[in-house]
PDB file of C-alpha atoms in Angstrom:
ATOM      1  CA  MET A1072       0.000   0.000   0.000  1.00  0.00           C
ATOM      2  CA  PHE A1073       1.194   3.520  -0.835  1.00  0.00           C
ATOM      3  CA  MET A1074      -0.253   6.779   0.526  1.00  0.00           C
ATOM      4  CA  ARG A1075       0.818  10.366  -0.154  1.00  0.00           C
ATOM      5  CA  LEU A1076       0.021  12.670   2.779  1.00  0.00           C
ATOM      6  CA  SER A1077      -1.414  16.185   2.441  1.00  0.00           C
ATOM      7  CA  GLY A1078       2.103  17.590   2.230  1.00  0.00           C
ATOM      8  CA  PRO A1079       3.041  16.819  -1.382  1.00  0.00           C
ATOM      9  CA  ARG A1080       6.443  15.337  -0.552  1.00  0.00           C
ATOM     10  CA  THR A1081       5.719  13.122   2.462  1.00  0.00           C
ATOM     11  CA  ALA A1082       4.584   9.568   1.727  1.00  0.00           C
ATOM     12  CA  ILE A1083       4.026   6.295   3.558  1.00  0.00           C
ATOM     13  CA  SER A1084       4.404   2.795   2.142  1.00  0.00           C
ATOM     14  CA  GLN A1085       3.469  -0.351   4.032  1.00  0.00           C
ATOM     15  CA  GLY A1086       3.191  -4.077   3.570  1.00  0.00           C
ATOM     16  CA  ASP A1087       3.470  -7.519   5.089  1.00  0.00           C
ATOM     17  CA  VAL A1088       5.937 -10.182   3.898  1.00  0.00           C
ATOM     18  CA  GLU A1089       6.642 -13.788   4.739  1.00  0.00           C
ATOM     19  CA  VAL A1090      10.298 -13.903   5.759  1.00  0.00           C
ATOM     20  CA  PHE A1091      10.407 -17.709   5.833  1.00  0.00           C
ATOM     21  CA  SER A1092       8.427 -20.862   6.590  1.00  0.00           C
ATOM     22  CA  GLU A1093      10.639 -23.892   7.284  1.00  0.00           C
ATOM     23  CA  PHE A1094       8.854 -26.258   9.659  1.00  0.00           C
ATOM     24  CA  GLU A1095       7.218 -28.409   6.937  1.00  0.00           C
ATOM     25  CA  GLU A1096      10.489 -29.292   5.200  1.00  0.00           C
ATOM     26  CA  GLY A1097      12.639 -29.339   8.340  1.00  0.00           C
ATOM     27  CA  GLY A1098      14.667 -26.229   7.497  1.00  0.00           C
ATOM     28  CA  GLU A1099      17.585 -24.940   9.536  1.00  0.00           C
ATOM     29  CA  MET A1100      15.545 -22.404  11.490  1.00  0.00           C
ATOM     30  CA  TRP A1101      13.193 -25.160  12.659  1.00  0.00           C
ATOM     31  CA  THR A1102      15.838 -27.815  13.371  1.00  0.00           C
ATOM     32  CA  GLY A1103      18.075 -25.321  15.193  1.00  0.00           C
ATOM     33  CA  ALA A1104      21.191 -26.126  13.152  1.00  0.00           C
ATOM     34  CA  GLY A1105      22.893 -24.263  10.326  1.00  0.00           C
ATOM     35  CA  GLY A1106      22.342 -20.707   9.157  1.00  0.00           C
ATOM     36  CA  ARG A1107      20.334 -18.723  11.671  1.00  0.00           C
ATOM     37  CA  GLU A1108      19.574 -15.620   9.606  1.00  0.00           C
ATOM     38  CA  ARG A1109      16.982 -15.030   6.921  1.00  0.00           C
ATOM     39  CA  ARG A1110      16.815 -11.960   4.699  1.00  0.00           C
ATOM     40  CA  ILE A1111      14.140 -10.912   2.214  1.00  0.00           C
ATOM     41  CA  HIS A1112      14.294  -7.857  -0.030  1.00  0.00           C
ATOM     42  CA  VAL A1113      11.331  -5.474  -0.232  1.00  0.00           C
ATOM     43  CA  THR A1114      11.012  -3.104  -3.207  1.00  0.00           C
ATOM     44  CA  PHE A1115       8.880   0.004  -2.779  1.00  0.00           C
ATOM     45  CA  ASP A1116       6.077   0.572  -5.308  1.00  0.00           C
ATOM     46  CA  ASN A1117       7.350   4.161  -5.687  1.00  0.00           C
ATOM     47  CA  ALA A1118      10.947   5.173  -5.011  1.00  0.00           C
ATOM     48  CA  TYR A1119      11.638   7.797  -2.346  1.00  0.00           C
ATOM     49  CA  SER A1120      13.865  10.812  -3.084  1.00  0.00           C
ATOM     50  CA  ALA A1121      16.011   9.958  -0.029  1.00  0.00           C
ATOM     51  CA  PRO A1122      16.182   6.736   2.022  1.00  0.00           C
ATOM     52  CA  PRO A1123      13.042   6.687   4.205  1.00  0.00           C
ATOM     53  CA  ALA A1124      12.634   5.720   7.845  1.00  0.00           C
ATOM     54  CA  VAL A1125      11.607   2.038   7.887  1.00  0.00           C
ATOM     55  CA  PHE A1126       9.897   0.252  10.769  1.00  0.00           C
ATOM     56  CA  VAL A1127       9.394  -3.515  10.964  1.00  0.00           C
ATOM     57  CA  SER A1128       7.421  -5.569  13.456  1.00  0.00           C
ATOM     58  CA  PRO A1129       6.463  -9.221  13.638  1.00  0.00           C
ATOM     59  CA  SER A1130       3.010  -9.971  12.263  1.00  0.00           C
ATOM     60  CA  LEU A1131       3.536 -13.710  12.862  1.00  0.00           C
ATOM     61  CA  MET A1132       6.186 -15.647  14.818  1.00  0.00           C
ATOM     62  CA  ASP A1133       5.715 -19.366  15.171  1.00  0.00           C
ATOM     63  CA  MET A1134       8.270 -20.529  17.745  1.00  0.00           C
ATOM     64  CA  HIS A1135       8.859 -23.890  19.443  1.00  0.00           C
ATOM     65  CA  ASN A1136       7.665 -23.738  23.049  1.00  0.00           C
ATOM     66  CA  GLU A1137      10.448 -25.769  24.719  1.00  0.00           C
ATOM     67  CA  GLY A1138      13.368 -23.397  24.159  1.00  0.00           C
ATOM     68  CA  ALA A1139      14.072 -19.776  24.909  1.00  0.00           C
ATOM     69  CA  TYR A1140      12.546 -17.161  22.634  1.00  0.00           C
ATOM     70  CA  ARG A1141      15.535 -15.430  21.020  1.00  0.00           C
ATOM     71  CA  ALA A1142      14.866 -13.257  17.993  1.00  0.00           C
ATOM     72  CA  GLU A1143      15.878 -10.076  16.237  1.00  0.00           C
ATOM     73  CA  LEU A1144      13.822  -8.500  13.435  1.00  0.00           C
ATOM     74  CA  VAL A1145      15.293  -5.414  11.737  1.00  0.00           C
ATOM     75  CA  ALA A1146      15.378  -3.390   8.524  1.00  0.00           C
ATOM     76  CA  GLU A1147      18.821  -3.198   6.896  1.00  0.00           C
ATOM     77  CA  ASP A1148      20.345  -1.828   3.689  1.00  0.00           C
ATOM     78  CA  ILE A1149      17.673   0.861   3.321  1.00  0.00           C
ATOM     79  CA  THR A1150      17.760   2.712  -0.011  1.00  0.00           C
ATOM     80  CA  CYS A1151      15.371   4.962  -1.935  1.00  0.00           C
ATOM     81  CA  ALA A1152      14.102   1.882  -3.804  1.00  0.00           C
ATOM     82  CA  GLY A1153      13.744  -0.679  -0.984  1.00  0.00           C
ATOM     83  CA  PHE A1154      15.284  -2.472   2.000  1.00  0.00           C
ATOM     84  CA  ASP A1155      15.974  -5.893   3.502  1.00  0.00           C
ATOM     85  CA  VAL A1156      13.860  -7.437   6.274  1.00  0.00           C
ATOM     86  CA  VAL A1157      16.294  -9.467   8.401  1.00  0.00           C
ATOM     87  CA  PHE A1158      15.376 -12.076  11.028  1.00  0.00           C
ATOM     88  CA  ARG A1159      18.023 -13.634  13.275  1.00  0.00           C
ATOM     89  CA  THR A1160      17.892 -16.203  16.031  1.00  0.00           C
ATOM     90  CA  TRP A1161      20.575 -18.137  17.911  1.00  0.00           C
ATOM     91  CA  SER A1162      21.356 -20.864  20.418  1.00  0.00           C
ATOM     92  CA  ASP A1163      18.605 -23.498  20.865  1.00  0.00           C
ATOM     93  CA  SER A1164      15.686 -21.347  19.642  1.00  0.00           C
ATOM     94  CA  ARG A1165      13.586 -23.131  17.022  1.00  0.00           C
ATOM     95  CA  VAL A1166      11.511 -21.021  14.666  1.00  0.00           C
ATOM     96  CA  ALA A1167       8.916 -22.474  12.295  1.00  0.00           C
ATOM     97  CA  ARG A1168       7.934 -19.328  10.406  1.00  0.00           C
ATOM     98  CA  VAL A1169       8.049 -15.549  10.527  1.00  0.00           C
ATOM     99  CA  ARG A1170       6.059 -12.850   8.794  1.00  0.00           C
ATOM    100  CA  ALA A1171       6.897  -9.139   9.127  1.00  0.00           C
ATOM    101  CA  ALA A1172       4.768  -6.029   8.802  1.00  0.00           C
ATOM    102  CA  TRP A1173       6.665  -2.977   7.598  1.00  0.00           C
ATOM    103  CA  MET A1174       6.110   0.749   7.129  1.00  0.00           C
ATOM    104  CA  ALA A1175       8.333   3.285   5.388  1.00  0.00           C
ATOM    105  CA  MET A1176       7.916   7.042   5.707  1.00  0.00           C
ATOM    106  CA  GLY A1177       9.888   9.653   3.845  1.00  0.00           C
ATOM    107  CA  GLU A1178      10.111  12.249   1.152  1.00  0.00           C
ATOM    108  CA  MET A1179       8.991  11.660  -2.437  1.00  0.00           C
ATOM    109  CA  ALA A1180       9.835  13.661  -5.508  1.00  0.00           C
ATOM    110  CA  TYR A1181       7.132  16.191  -6.349  1.00  0.00           C
ATOM    111  CA  GLU A1182       6.014  17.212  -9.827  1.00  0.00           C
ATOM    112  CA  ASP A1183       6.904  20.877  -9.181  1.00  0.00           C
ATOM    113  CA  ASP A1184      10.467  20.070  -8.027  1.00  0.00           C
ATOM    114  CA  TRP A1185      13.209  21.525 -10.154  1.00  0.00           C
ATOM    115  CA  ASN A1186      15.965  19.105 -10.997  1.00  0.00           C
ATOM    116  CA  ILE A1187      18.932  21.169 -12.134  1.00  0.00           C
ATOM    117  CA  ASP A1188      22.118  19.176 -12.619  1.00  0.00           C
TER     118      ASP A1188
END
């Protein structure tokens, strides 16, 4: 979803992405062995004129109930065109699946802007 606010340059983009789902095939996040980071790239529908502020939050976390709940969910490599949603866990935490809600807010180019190079 994309929304331009009443100020012609300020805009908000938002969405929800599945970062991974590994419990059905016995992936590394679910078995607790191997790579413990997953990264998914999000591309904005409309590019910002400068890298926006990006917020991510879990919209679904399916964790095993016998271990400690260890998790980090962040936005990294933020550009005008998109960013990476990154989920990390460690130690004996077992994670079946993660989905992340995100929102970006920043400045968009405006039709009356002068671009003089």
